[in-house]
Coordinates of C-alpha atoms and ligand atoms in Angstrom, one line a residue:
X1 CA 18.1 18.0 -21.8
X2 CA 20.9 15.3 -23.0
X3 CA 19.3 12.6 -21.1
X4 CA 16.1 13.6 -22.9
X5 CA 18.2 13.2 -26.2
X6 CA 19.8 10.0 -25.5
X7 CA 15.8 8.4 -24.4
X8 CA 14.3 9.7 -27.4
X9 CA 16.9 7.9 -29.9
X10 CA 17.1 4.6 -28.1
X11 CA 13.4 5.0 -28.4
X12 CA 13.6 5.0 -32.2
X13 CA 16.2 2.7 -32.2
X14 CA 14.0 0.2 -30.3
X15 CA 11.1 1.3 -32.1
X16 CA 9.2 0.3 -29.4
X17 CA 8.4 3.0 -26.9
X18 CA 10.6 2.2 -23.3
X19 CA 7.8 3.5 -21.8
X20 CA 5.5 0.7 -22.5
X21 CA 7.8 -2.1 -21.9
X22 CA 7.0 -2.2 -17.8
X23 CA 5.5 -4.6 -16.1
X24 CA 2.7 -4.4 -13.2
X25 CA 4.0 -5.7 -10.4
X26 CA 7.3 -4.7 -11.4
X27 CA 10.3 -7.6 -10.7
X28 CA 12.8 -8.1 -8.8
X29 CA 15.4 -8.7 -12.0
X30 CA 14.8 -6.5 -15.0
X31 CA 17.5 -5.7 -18.0
X32 CA 16.6 -4.8 -21.7
X33 CA 18.7 -5.4 -24.3
X34 CA 19.1 -4.4 -28.1
X35 CA 17.1 -6.3 -30.1
X36 CA 13.2 -7.3 -30.9
X37 CA 10.6 -10.1 -30.9
X38 CA 7.9 -9.9 -32.9
X39 CA 5.0 -12.3 -32.4
X40 CA 3.5 -13.3 -35.6
X41 CA 1.0 -15.5 -36.8
X42 CA 3.8 -17.9 -37.2
X43 CA 5.2 -18.0 -34.2
X44 CA 5.5 -21.0 -32.5
X45 CA 4.1 -21.6 -28.7
X46 CA 5.2 -24.7 -26.7
X47 CA 4.9 -26.2 -23.3
X48 CA 7.3 -28.8 -21.9
X49 CA 4.6 -30.5 -19.8
X50 CA 1.2 -31.0 -19.9
X51 CA 0.2 -28.0 -17.6
X52 CA 3.4 -26.3 -19.6
X53 CA 1.0 -27.6 -23.1
X54 CA -1.8 -26.5 -21.7
X55 CA -1.1 -22.8 -20.8
X56 CA 1.0 -22.6 -24.2
X57 CA -2.2 -23.6 -25.9
X58 CA -4.1 -20.5 -23.9
X59 CA -1.5 -18.1 -24.9
X60 CA -1.7 -18.6 -28.5
X61 CA -5.2 -17.7 -28.3
X62 CA -4.7 -15.0 -26.2
X63 CA -1.8 -13.8 -28.8
X64 CA -4.1 -13.9 -31.3
X65 CA -5.3 -10.1 -31.8
X66 CA -1.3 -8.9 -31.3
X67 CA 0.5 -11.1 -33.9
X68 CA 1.4 -9.4 -37.2
X69 CA 0.7 -11.8 -40.5
X70 CA 4.3 -12.4 -41.1
X71 CA 6.7 -15.4 -42.2
X72 CA 9.4 -15.4 -39.7
X73 CA 9.9 -18.5 -37.3
X74 CA 10.4 -18.3 -33.4
X75 CA 9.6 -19.4 -30.7
X76 CA 8.2 -19.1 -27.4
X77 CA 8.6 -21.8 -24.7
X78 CA 7.4 -22.4 -21.5
X79 CA 9.0 -25.0 -19.6
X80 CA 7.7 -26.2 -15.9
X81 CA 11.1 -26.9 -14.6
X82 CA 11.3 -30.5 -13.2
X83 CA 14.3 -31.2 -11.2
X84 CA 12.5 -29.0 -8.8
X85 CA 12.1 -30.4 -5.6
X86 CA 8.1 -29.2 -5.2
X87 CA 5.4 -27.4 -6.7
X88 CA 6.1 -24.3 -4.4
X89 CA 7.0 -20.9 -4.6
X90 CA 5.8 -18.0 -7.3
X91 CA 8.6 -17.4 -8.8
X92 CA 9.6 -17.3 -12.8
X93 CA 11.9 -16.2 -15.4
X94 CA 11.6 -14.9 -18.9
X95 CA 14.1 -14.5 -21.2
X96 CA 13.5 -12.4 -24.9
X97 CA 16.5 -13.6 -27.1
X98 CA 17.0 -13.7 -30.8
X99 CA 14.0 -16.2 -31.9
X100 CA 13.0 -17.5 -28.5
X101 CA 11.1 -16.3 -25.8
X102 CA 11.7 -18.7 -22.5
X103 CA 9.5 -18.4 -19.8
X104 CA 10.7 -21.1 -17.1
X105 CA 9.3 -22.0 -13.0
X106 CA 9.3 -24.8 -10.9
X107 CA 5.6 -24.4 -9.6
X108 CA 2.9 -24.5 -12.2
X109 CA 2.0 -20.9 -10.6
X110 CA 5.2 -19.5 -11.5
X111 CA 5.0 -20.5 -14.9
X112 CA 1.3 -18.8 -15.0
X113 CA 3.2 -15.5 -14.0
X114 CA 5.6 -15.9 -16.6
X115 CA 2.8 -16.0 -19.1
X116 CA 0.6 -13.2 -17.5
X117 CA 4.0 -10.7 -17.4
X118 CA 4.2 -12.0 -21.2
X119 CA 1.2 -11.3 -22.1
X120 CA 1.7 -7.0 -20.4
X121 CA 4.4 -7.3 -22.7
X122 CA 3.2 -8.1 -25.8
X123 CA 0.0 -6.4 -25.2
X124 CA 1.6 -3.0 -23.6
X125 CA 4.2 -3.1 -26.9
X126 CA 1.3 -4.6 -29.3
X127 CA 3.2 -7.9 -30.3
X128 CA 6.5 -6.2 -30.3
X129 CA 9.0 -7.2 -27.4
X130 CA 12.2 -6.0 -26.4
X131 CA 15.4 -8.8 -25.7
X132 CA 15.4 -8.8 -22.2
X133 CA 16.2 -10.9 -18.5
X134 CA 13.2 -11.4 -16.0
X135 CA 13.4 -12.9 -12.7
X136 CA 11.0 -12.6 -10.2
X137 CA 9.7 -13.5 -7.2
X138 CA 7.2 -12.1 -4.6
X139 CA 7.6 -10.9 -1.5
X140 CA 4.5 -11.8 0.0
X141 CA 2.1 -15.2 -0.5
X142 CA -1.1 -13.2 -0.1
X143 CA -1.9 -10.6 -2.3
X144 CA -5.6 -10.3 -1.7
X145 CA -8.8 -8.4 -2.7
X146 CA -12.1 -8.2 -0.9
X147 CA -15.5 -7.4 -2.6
X148 CA -18.5 -7.3 -0.5
X149 CA -21.2 -8.0 -2.7
X150 CA -23.6 -8.3 0.7
X151 CA -24.0 -4.6 0.3
X152 CA -24.3 -4.3 -3.4
X153 CA -24.1 -7.9 -5.9
X154 CA -22.5 -7.0 -9.0
X155 CA -22.2 -10.9 -10.7
X156 CA -20.8 -13.0 -12.1
X157 CA -19.5 -11.4 -15.5
X158 CA -18.1 -8.7 -13.1
X159 CA -16.4 -11.0 -10.6
X160 CA -14.3 -12.4 -13.5
X161 CA -13.7 -9.4 -15.0
X162 CA -12.0 -8.3 -11.6
X163 CA -10.3 -12.5 -11.6
X164 CA -8.6 -11.3 -14.9
X165 CA -7.5 -8.7 -13.9
X166 CA -5.8 -9.5 -10.8
X167 CA -4.1 -12.8 -12.8
X168 CA -2.4 -10.3 -14.6
X169 CA -1.2 -8.5 -11.5
X170 CA -0.2 -11.6 -10.0
X171 CA -3.0 -10.5 -7.0
X172 CA -3.6 -14.3 -5.6
X173 CA -6.7 -14.0 -2.5
X174 CA -10.2 -13.4 -3.6
X175 CA -12.0 -12.8 0.0
X176 CA -15.4 -12.8 -1.3
X177 CA -17.9 -11.0 1.7
X178 CA -20.8 -13.2 0.8
X179 CA -23.4 -12.2 3.4
X180 CA -23.8 -9.3 6.2
X181 CA -26.4 -7.4 7.0
X182 CA -29.1 -6.5 3.7
X183 CA -28.2 -9.6 2.0
X184 CA -27.0 -13.4 2.1
X185 CA -25.9 -14.4 -1.6
X186 CA -24.8 -17.7 -1.5
X187 CA -27.2 -20.7 -1.9
X188 CA -27.0 -23.2 0.8
X189 CA -29.5 -26.4 -0.3
X190 CA -30.3 -27.2 3.5
X191 CA -31.9 -23.8 4.3
X192 CA -33.3 -22.2 1.0
X193 CA -34.7 -19.6 2.5
X194 CA -31.3 -17.9 3.0
X195 CA -31.8 -17.1 -0.5
X196 CA -35.7 -17.3 -1.1
X197 CA -35.6 -14.4 2.0
X198 CA -32.2 -13.2 3.1
X199 CA -31.4 -12.7 -0.8
X200 CA -34.0 -10.2 -1.0
X201 CA -32.5 -6.2 -0.7
X202 CA -29.3 -5.0 -1.0
X203 CA -28.2 -1.7 1.5
X204 CA -30.2 1.1 -0.9
X205 CA -33.1 -0.7 -0.7
X206 CA -34.4 -3.6 1.0
X207 CA -37.1 -4.6 -1.4
X208 CA -34.5 -4.7 -4.5
X209 CA -35.1 -8.2 -6.0
X210 CA -32.9 -11.3 -4.5
X211 CA -29.8 -11.5 -6.0
X212 CA -27.5 -14.3 -4.9
X213 CA -24.8 -17.0 -6.1
X214 CA -26.1 -20.6 -7.0
X215 CA -24.0 -23.3 -6.2
X216 CA -23.4 -23.8 -9.5
X217 CA -22.3 -20.0 -10.1
X218 CA -20.2 -20.9 -6.8
X219 CA -18.1 -23.7 -8.8
X220 CA -18.1 -22.1 -12.0
X221 CA -16.1 -18.8 -10.2
X222 CA -14.1 -21.0 -8.4
X223 CA -12.7 -22.7 -11.3
X224 CA -12.3 -19.8 -13.3
X225 CA -10.3 -18.3 -10.3
X226 CA -7.9 -21.8 -10.3
X227 CA -7.4 -21.7 -13.3
X228 CA -5.7 -18.2 -12.9
X229 CA -4.2 -19.6 -9.6
X230 CA -6.3 -17.4 -7.4
X231 CA -8.0 -18.4 -4.0
X232 CA -11.1 -17.8 -2.9
X233 CA -12.0 -17.3 0.8
X234 CA -15.5 -17.2 1.4
X235 CA -16.7 -14.9 4.7
X236 CA -20.2 -15.9 6.3
X237 CA -19.9 -13.4 8.7
X238 CA -20.8 -13.7 12.5
X239 CA -22.3 -13.6 14.9
X240 CA -22.8 -10.3 14.3
X241 CA -23.7 -8.7 10.7
X242 CA -25.9 -11.3 10.0
X243 CA -29.3 -9.6 10.3
X244 CA -29.9 -11.0 6.9
X245 CA -29.5 -15.0 8.2
X246 CA -31.2 -13.9 11.2
X247 CA -34.6 -12.3 9.0
X248 CA -34.7 -15.3 7.1
X249 CA -34.1 -18.1 10.2
X250 CA -35.5 -15.7 13.3
X251 CA -35.0 -19.3 15.3
X252 CA -31.1 -18.4 15.5
X253 CA -31.4 -14.8 16.1
X254 CA -30.8 -13.3 18.9
X255 CA -34.0 -10.4 18.2
X256 CA -33.8 -7.1 19.5
X257 CA -35.3 -3.8 18.4
X258 CA -35.1 -0.8 15.8
X259 CA -31.8 -0.3 14.0
X260 CA -30.2 -3.5 15.4
X261 CA -32.8 -6.0 15.0
X262 CA -31.9 -9.5 14.1
X263 CA -28.1 -8.5 13.2
X264 CA -26.4 -11.4 15.3
X265 CA -27.2 -14.8 16.0
X266 CA -28.3 -16.4 19.2
X267 CA -25.4 -18.1 20.6
X268 CA -27.1 -19.0 24.0
X269 CA -29.0 -21.4 21.7
X270 CA -27.3 -24.8 20.8
X271 CA -29.3 -25.6 17.7
X272 CA -27.9 -22.0 16.4
X273 CA -24.1 -24.4 16.4
X274 CA -26.2 -27.0 14.3
X275 CA -27.2 -24.5 11.5
X276 CA -24.1 -22.8 11.5
X277 CA -22.2 -26.3 10.9
X278 CA -24.6 -27.2 8.6
X279 CA -23.9 -24.0 6.6
X280 CA -20.6 -24.5 6.4
X281 CA -20.3 -27.9 5.3
X282 CA -21.8 -26.6 2.3
X283 CA -19.6 -23.7 2.2
X284 CA -16.5 -26.1 3.0
X285 CA -17.7 -28.2 -0.1
X286 CA -17.8 -25.5 -2.6
X287 CA -14.4 -23.9 -1.8
X288 CA -11.6 -26.0 -2.4
X289 CA -9.6 -23.2 -0.4
X290 CA -7.9 -24.3 3.3
X291 CA -9.6 -21.0 4.7
X292 CA -13.3 -20.1 6.1
X293 CA -13.7 -16.5 7.2
X294 CA -16.3 -16.1 10.1
X295 CA -15.9 -12.8 10.2
X296 CA -16.2 -11.6 14.3
X297 CA -16.2 -8.3 13.7
X298 CA -18.0 -6.1 15.1
X299 CA -20.4 -8.0 17.7
X300 CA -21.2 -4.9 19.7
X301 CA -22.9 -2.9 17.1
X302 CA -26.4 -5.4 17.7
X303 CA -26.2 -7.5 21.0
X304 CA -27.6 -5.2 23.1
X305 CA -30.6 -8.7 23.3
X306 CA -27.9 -10.5 24.6
X307 CA -27.6 -8.2 28.2
X308 CA -31.8 -8.9 28.6
X309 CA -32.8 -12.3 27.4
X310 CA -33.6 -14.6 30.3
X311 CA -31.9 -17.8 28.0
X312 CA -29.0 -15.7 26.8
X313 CA -28.4 -15.0 30.2
X314 CA -29.2 -18.4 31.2
X315 CA -26.8 -19.9 29.3
X316 CA -23.9 -17.3 30.1
X317 CA -24.5 -18.7 34.1
X318 CA -24.9 -22.2 32.9
X319 CA -21.4 -22.3 30.8
X320 CA -20.3 -20.6 33.7
X321 CA -18.9 -17.1 31.8
X322 CA -18.5 -13.9 33.3
X323 CA -20.3 -11.3 30.9
X324 CA -21.5 -10.4 26.9
X325 CA -18.4 -10.5 25.8
X326 CA -17.1 -13.6 27.2
X327 CA -20.0 -14.7 25.7
X328 CA -19.1 -13.4 22.3
X329 CA -15.5 -15.4 22.8
X330 CA -17.2 -18.3 23.3
X331 CA -19.0 -18.2 20.5
X332 CA -15.9 -17.7 18.5
X333 CA -14.4 -20.7 20.2
X334 CA -17.3 -22.9 19.3
X335 CA -17.1 -21.9 15.6
X336 CA -13.3 -22.0 15.3
X337 CA -13.8 -26.0 16.1
X338 CA -16.8 -25.9 13.8
X339 CA -14.4 -24.7 11.1
X340 CA -11.3 -27.1 12.1
X341 CA -13.8 -30.3 12.1
X342 CA -14.2 -29.5 8.1
X343 CA -10.5 -29.5 7.9
X344 CA -10.8 -26.0 7.0
X345 CA -8.7 -23.4 9.4
X346 CA -10.7 -20.0 10.7
X347 CA -9.7 -16.7 9.4
X348 CA -11.2 -14.0 11.7
X349 CA -11.6 -9.9 11.6
X350 CA -9.1 -9.1 14.3
X351 CA -11.7 -9.3 17.4
X352 CA -10.6 -13.0 17.5
X353 CA -7.3 -12.2 18.8
X354 CA -8.9 -11.9 22.6
X355 CA -10.7 -15.1 21.9
X356 CA -8.7 -17.5 23.4
X357 CA -8.7 -19.7 20.2
X358 CA -5.2 -21.6 19.9
X359 CA -3.0 -19.4 17.4
X360 CA -2.6 -22.8 14.9
X361 CA -6.1 -22.7 14.4
X362 CA -6.8 -19.5 12.7
X363 CA -5.7 -17.0 11.0
X364 CA -6.5 -13.0 11.9
X365 CA -7.0 -10.3 9.2
X366 CA -5.8 -6.9 11.1
X367 CA -8.4 -3.9 10.3
X368 CA -8.8 -1.4 12.9
X369 CA -5.6 0.6 11.8
X370 CA -6.4 2.6 15.1
X371 CA -5.7 0.0 17.4
X372 CA -2.2 -1.2 16.4
X373 CA -2.3 -2.8 19.4
X374 CA -4.5 -5.6 18.3
X375 CA -2.0 -6.2 15.4
X376 CA 1.1 -6.4 17.7
X377 CA -1.5 -8.7 20.4
X378 CA -1.8 -11.1 17.6
X379 CA 1.8 -11.4 16.7
X380 CA 2.7 -11.9 20.2
X381 CA 0.1 -14.5 21.1
X382 CA 1.8 -16.8 17.2
X383 CA -1.0 -16.3 15.3
X384 CA -0.3 -15.8 11.3
X385 CA -1.9 -12.3 10.3
X386 CA -2.8 -10.7 6.8
X387 CA -2.6 -6.8 7.1
X388 CA -5.6 -5.5 5.8
X389 CA -6.1 -1.9 7.8
X390 CA -8.9 0.5 7.2
X391 CA -5.6 3.6 6.5
X392 CA -4.7 2.5 3.2
X393 CA -6.8 -0.9 2.6
X394 CA -9.9 0.2 2.9
X395 CA -11.4 1.3 -0.5
X396 CA -14.1 2.6 1.0
X397 CA -12.5 5.5 1.3
X398 CA -12.0 8.3 -1.1
X399 CA -8.4 9.0 -2.7
X400 CA -8.9 12.3 -3.4
X401 CA -9.1 15.9 -1.7
X402 CA -12.4 17.0 -3.5
X403 CA -13.6 13.3 -3.9
X404 CA -17.2 13.6 -2.0
X405 CA -18.5 9.8 -1.5
X406 CA -16.2 7.6 0.5
X407 CA -15.0 7.3 4.2
X408 CA -12.7 9.6 5.6
X409 CA -10.5 8.5 8.8
X410 CA -8.2 11.7 9.8
X411 CA -7.1 11.4 5.7
X412 CA -8.0 9.6 3.0
X413 CA -6.2 6.7 0.9
X414 CA -3.9 8.0 -2.2
X415 CA -2.9 5.2 -4.5
X416 CA 0.9 6.6 -3.2
X417 CA -0.5 5.6 -0.2
X418 CA -1.4 1.9 -1.0
X419 CA 1.9 1.7 -2.8
X420 CA 4.1 2.4 0.2
X421 CA 2.0 0.2 2.9
X422 CA 3.3 -1.4 4.7
X423 CA 6.5 0.7 5.2
X424 CA 5.1 3.1 8.0
X425 CA 3.7 0.2 10.6
X426 CA 6.7 -2.1 9.3
X427 CA 8.3 -1.5 13.1
X428 CA 4.9 -3.2 14.5
X429 CA 5.7 -6.5 12.9
X430 CA 9.5 -6.4 13.6
X431 CA 11.0 -9.4 14.6
X432 CA 7.3 -11.8 13.3
X433 CA 7.8 -11.3 10.1
X434 CA 7.1 -15.0 9.7
X435 CA 4.0 -14.2 10.7
X436 CA 2.6 -11.9 8.1
X437 CA 1.3 -13.5 5.3
X438 CA 0.4 -10.8 3.3
X439 CA -2.0 -7.9 2.8
X440 CA -5.1 -7.5 1.1
X441 CA -7.2 -4.1 -0.2
X442 CA -10.7 -4.3 0.9
X443 CA -14.0 -2.3 -0.9
X444 CA -16.8 -2.3 1.4
X445 CA -19.9 -1.4 -0.9
X446 CA -22.6 0.2 1.5
X447 CA -21.9 3.6 -0.8
X448 CA -20.8 1.4 -4.4
X449 CA -24.5 0.9 -6.0
X450 CA -22.9 0.0 -9.6
X451 CA -20.3 -1.2 -12.0
X452 CA -18.7 2.6 -12.3
X453 CA -18.6 3.1 -8.8
X454 CA -16.9 0.2 -8.1
X455 CA -14.0 0.4 -10.7
X456 CA -13.8 3.8 -9.4
X457 CA -12.7 2.4 -6.1
X458 CA -10.6 -0.3 -7.1
X459 CA -8.8 1.5 -10.2
X460 CA -6.1 2.4 -10.3
X461 CA -5.1 1.6 -6.3
X462 CA -5.5 -2.0 -6.8
X463 CA -2.8 -1.4 -9.3
X464 CA -0.8 0.1 -6.2
X465 CA -1.6 -3.3 -4.4
X466 CA -0.3 -5.6 -6.5
X467 CA 3.0 -3.3 -6.3
X468 CA 3.2 -3.5 -2.9
X469 CA 2.2 -6.8 -2.3
X470 CA 4.5 -8.2 -4.8
X471 CA 7.5 -5.7 -4.9
X472 CA 10.4 -6.3 -1.6
X473 CA 11.5 -3.2 -0.1
X474 CA 14.6 -2.2 -2.0
X475 CA 12.9 -2.2 -5.3
X476 CA 10.2 -0.5 -4.8
X477 CA 10.3 3.8 -6.1
X478 CA 6.8 5.1 -6.3
X479 CA 7.5 8.3 -8.2
X480 CA 8.8 5.7 -11.1
X481 CA 5.4 3.0 -10.7
X482 CA 3.1 6.7 -11.1
X483 CA 5.2 8.2 -14.8
X484 CA 4.5 3.7 -15.6
X485 CA 0.6 4.1 -14.3
X486 CA -0.7 5.0 -17.8
X487 CA 0.4 2.5 -19.6
X488 CA -1.9 0.2 -17.1
X489 CA -4.6 3.0 -17.5
X490 CA -4.6 2.5 -21.5
X491 CA -5.4 -1.7 -20.9
X492 CA -8.3 -0.4 -18.3
X493 CA -9.6 1.8 -21.2
X494 CA -9.2 -1.9 -23.3
X495 CA -11.6 -3.1 -21.0
X496 CA -14.3 -0.6 -20.1
X497 CA -12.9 -0.2 -16.9
X498 CA -14.0 3.1 -15.2
X499 CA -11.2 4.5 -13.0
X500 CA -10.0 7.4 -11.3
X501 CA -7.0 9.0 -13.0
X502 CA -4.4 10.3 -10.2
X503 CA -2.3 12.3 -12.7
X504 CA -5.1 14.0 -14.4
X505 CA -7.7 14.2 -11.6
X506 CA -10.0 16.4 -13.0
X507 CA -10.6 14.8 -15.6
X508 CA -12.8 11.9 -14.4
X509 CA -15.8 12.4 -12.8
X510 CA -16.7 10.9 -9.5
X511 CA -19.7 8.8 -10.0
X512 CA -22.7 9.4 -7.2
X513 CA -24.3 7.3 -4.7
X514 CA -27.6 6.8 -3.8
X515 CA -26.7 7.4 0.0
X516 CA -27.8 10.3 1.5
X517 CA -24.9 11.1 3.7
X518 CA -22.0 10.3 1.6
X519 CA -19.1 11.2 3.1
X520 CA -18.0 9.3 6.5
X521 CA -15.9 10.4 9.3
X522 CA -13.8 8.6 11.7
X523 CA -16.2 5.5 12.4
Ligands
TNX1 C1 -16.3 -2.2 9.2 S1 -14.3 -3.7 8.7 C2 -16.8 -3.3 8.6 C3 -17.5 -3.5 7.8 C4 -17.9 -1.9 7.0 C5 -16.5 -1.2 6.9 C6 -17.3 -0.3 6.0 C7 -15.0 -4.8 8.8 C8 -14.8 -6.0 10.0 N1 -16.2 -4.3 9.6 O1 -18.6 -4.3 7.7 O2 -18.8 -2.5 5.6 O3 -16.3 -1.3 8.5 O4 -16.0 0.7 5.8

């Protein structure tokens, strides 16, 4: 009670509800002091270098709607510290005192994050910011979100909105799953049928009008992301999950029958590797990122024809491979060298750990939460690893007990589970911390046919992801995060984003999916 009264007095005194002076993700060092800085139309916003000036101009535009008309003079100063040895690290400091807001960093990314932090404070406090001192730096360098646009396509505007929110949350990797069974979503000039034929259909409707990104669209989105310090990792899934490509170019398909027809490329045809090389050439040109994700997952689902096709069987013998599994690994090694011939590093799902690729030539995404040994093996072999285990990092899992649409596997993925990651698996990575690049939340979209469901599955768990990836273990406090959450939810309201509210679960209707079998258990 006493505390409550004190809190009330304090809040009245500051004239800004304390609850609004929060940040997502929460900073490492954050102290509040007495006094308020008012952003007004007379506030000067300045930078000390080309990049800082550019950012200052951007900030002026973004603050316009929040500025009170007032003539009192104060200044927001963005400083890129030039005495730093290099443009590395993503840390920043933010000081609000007297008539000055000072943002400082030794890298462009750091200064950008200082600006994003200030923008959150300004936005949550409606142009009023409490005096404070913030010193911040992230725990992990890879803070990612994956979106599957093959199963369902959402388009440029939605992707840009997500990139904006990611930037605000200081997430810095957008993993773009662009190809899979139902659709190929990226224009490749040398192989026009990939989109003329491969882009037709989606998970629910094989005849849906073609949807894909032109190379111009891709360039536009890459530029948009780069400006926000987000790296885009394209994924071209192979040799499995390649149905859309195999339908467009059956000469590179391993054929097959029934449900899994055309699921996998033909690894016994040397022309397949030329095709892949040509495709990856264009992909490598379009994306400045040093990585290309080549999938590599779940080949066994649809490679039955490898066991009977005479051309493939002959190839296995000729190459001196022992069996079809070895053929899969042979394929992955070939692709690793194709990727590296283009000056890029391959990323693959955790199946690639067994393929015999040199550990410095590939990065592993651990996804099979039920196979902890695969994570350990990857680390022991010296691979760099990104953590995105189905539990709790798959956003196609339901997030509340009564939800009906989505996956479950001995439970589901609550916002608290995401926030608390990776605490429960840290014993597995002990001693290998330097090989853990970071983590990612992955959204598969078999049961996400529209934007409303997309938002509902992504938010608010994406906010928890940013905390998990940014905040050091010793500073994490889930109950406090949950207490602060409404502030960001309000911001999502202003963007028109449809989210689940874990604080009032029944208030939000769960959007449905056209899929008949909606709850998928353990598989
Ligand atoms: C497994 S994760 C897949 C995806 C599915 C997802 C559904 C991975 C590497 N492969 O193809 O969409 O499960 O949760």
